Amino acid sequence: TLRATAMNPLYEPFYFPPFRQISVADYEPAIDAALAEARAEIDAITGCDAAPTFANTIEAFERTGSRLDRGLGVFYPLLSAHADDEMMEISLRVSARMSEYDADVSLNAALFDRIRAVYEQRESLELTVEQRTLLTNVWLGFTRSGANLHGADRQEYRTVKARLSELTTRFGHNIKKELAGCRLWLSAADLAGLPEYMCVQAAQAAASEGRDGEYLFTLEQPTYVAFMKYSERRDLRERMYRMYTGRNISGPYSNMSIMTEIAGLRLRLANLLGYDTFADYRLERSMAEKPSRVYDLLDRLREAYMPAMRKELKELSELAGHQLMPWDYSFYADRLRRQLYDFNEEELRPYFELSGVIDGVFGLASRLYGIGFAPATDIDVYHPDVRAFRVSDADGSVLGVLYADFFPRTGSKSPGAWMTEFREADATTRPLVSIVMNFTKPVGGKPSLLTPSEVETFLHEFGHALHALLTRASYSSLAGTNVFRDFVELPSQFNENFLTCRGFLDSFARHYQTGEPIPESMVERLIASARFGAAYACIRQLSFGYLDMAWHTVTAPVDDPVELERRAVAEVSPFGQMDGSLVSPQFGHIFSGGYAAGYYSYKWAEVLDADAFALFRERGIFDSDAARAFRECILARGGTEHPARLYRRFRGRDATIDALLERDGIR
């Protein structure tokens, strides 16, 4: 009990998380104590004798659980970035308690009555645009969470939510556990085509486990991507592919029954709330608004890109001299790209040393928005690989802190890349933002050297970070990335566009040994090759979007998940279905990552980002007026207004797909 309060560093007030002081044993008692405090704050609102007002009900509700948010704001980001088995087990218990708390709040009749009273007088209240948005969000948050349910339906809703919380957490844990056990042991005779740095890294990994003379390859993202691109051993590429796509189908970490139960429970939840499908329920709060508009976008892009993809695959098959299989694509695409453009990503690594890339990416934000970044060695971090930076505005005011975690950690860190926050901003507090990636580590005496694709990933996650750091919202629930799912990727994908801009590359790309700037010929080849494979990449994304929608437009429980996936992607599957390979059981985005009925949003936002960046191409990529408009209309506003209005304010009109088709060379 003492550890939960005065002696618990996670429970006591802090401005920066005291990572080195926090032990795994601190999480549960601190969160439990904060939950009790949050419940007391809810009771204070419902027990208020004064008539419900925006201040004593809506704003008071917005402020509840601040200590809880602080504890969870540390726990959940570390669960993905730096966790052990004990933390994973704790998360199952914490998720169950949070689900119970959320249900207790959303089904609190006395609280809902007060919120209803304020909402019904909204037209007579003198509220700002942001306050009106907050009021609407709170009202819809309750009605969409079962506040209008009664009797047995209310109890069933609570049960469904609790079970979903448990299953989605377990789904994500299974992905991480199975991934950690996926290994490919090779000998020196198996390394044909692989870059030297990969071989050195694999030899070091094997030696660390007492197997000198062997080479250990894992499915960590940089390793898998590079192996599939460079290995000349087709049989080994197939083994890697089948290991990667065969995860979580069987064995102790199978997600097959979990995902079908999740889909069924989501359908039941939607039905309880009066919707035909979970997608109908979820998309009501999105720019797309309904499934038909999602399918319209997916179908239009499929029709536009499929002819180009077929042409791409035909060229690759001719180069390969045999029927192309999925484990062949990256290998032959890289070879054809080299032939057409004399382009090899590996040749560019020496010009993208990590510290230089950091300077370039940060410098881009400085040039566009006038903000500065200063290393903050006095701020505690959760791992030696993590770096902290203080971020300031042009006038010297504090914008927040950025934590950057760049390298893989087998077993404790999830694959991929993401942005999260240890603390969100509000009217009085600036955010603590974290970007997490899995870049190639320093190896063989060389620093971390990135490929252009990894630089693009950095730009992407940094775009999310800017959305959080530049927010000027007064309420944390409306700040930064708290926007509709199909709008949240706009700032991140917008940022990716700079990778193929000579003015940006010239600002930082230097050879890590000689200091020579990146040759103009290399920049030209990078820019010329940017469209290569665009059709295949688009169709691949569309397949994920169709699969997501298939799972969440079902009107009955799923009996055969393999058949569901086969039908969902039949028209956008370049190679057909492979036995023993499935996307669904490892599709963390939709089953444990918040993108259920929302994966299409990457393409939706890509339409927006291409349209937005077209303005910069017209005026100049560093145009101050365009940058100021993007900051003020998009980045600073968060979720304070409907995103369609924000975008129109920035661009003067709605977005069209024209700029995307032109950028990808389709039109």
mmCIF file of C-alpha atoms in Angstrom, residues 18 26 54 178 231 247 302 367 411 418 425 598 600 610 644 649:
data_model
loop_
_atom_site.group_PDB
_atom_site.id
_atom_site.type_symbol
_atom_site.label_atom_id
_atom_site.label_comp_id
_atom_site.label_asym_id
_atom_site.label_seq_id
_atom_site.Cartn_x
_atom_site.Cartn_y
_atom_site.Cartn_z
ATOM 1 C CA PRO A 18 11.547 9.041 -13.550
ATOM 2 C CA ASP A 26 5.386 -0.123 -9.131
ATOM 3 C CA PHE A 54 -20.127 23.170 -19.064
ATOM 4 C CA GLU A 178 6.016 -15.676 -31.617
ATOM 5 C CA SER A 231 19.565 -12.906 -50.597
ATOM 6 C CA ARG A 247 3.183 -16.691 -37.668
ATOM 7 C CA ARG A 302 -7.811 -0.557 -57.426
ATOM 8 C CA ARG A 367 13.120 25.645 -41.620
ATOM 9 C CA GLY A 411 12.010 -9.823 -27.033
ATOM 10 C CA TRP A 418 5.226 4.301 -34.085
ATOM 11 C CA ALA A 425 -0.778 18.597 -24.002
ATOM 12 C CA GLY A 598 -9.763 1.942 -40.184
ATOM 13 C CA TYR A 600 -8.116 2.204 -45.249
ATOM 14 C CA ALA A 610 -0.412 14.210 -51.941
ATOM 15 C CA ALA A 644 -12.834 18.347 -43.388
ATOM 16 C CA ARG A 649 -9.241 26.086 -44.548
#
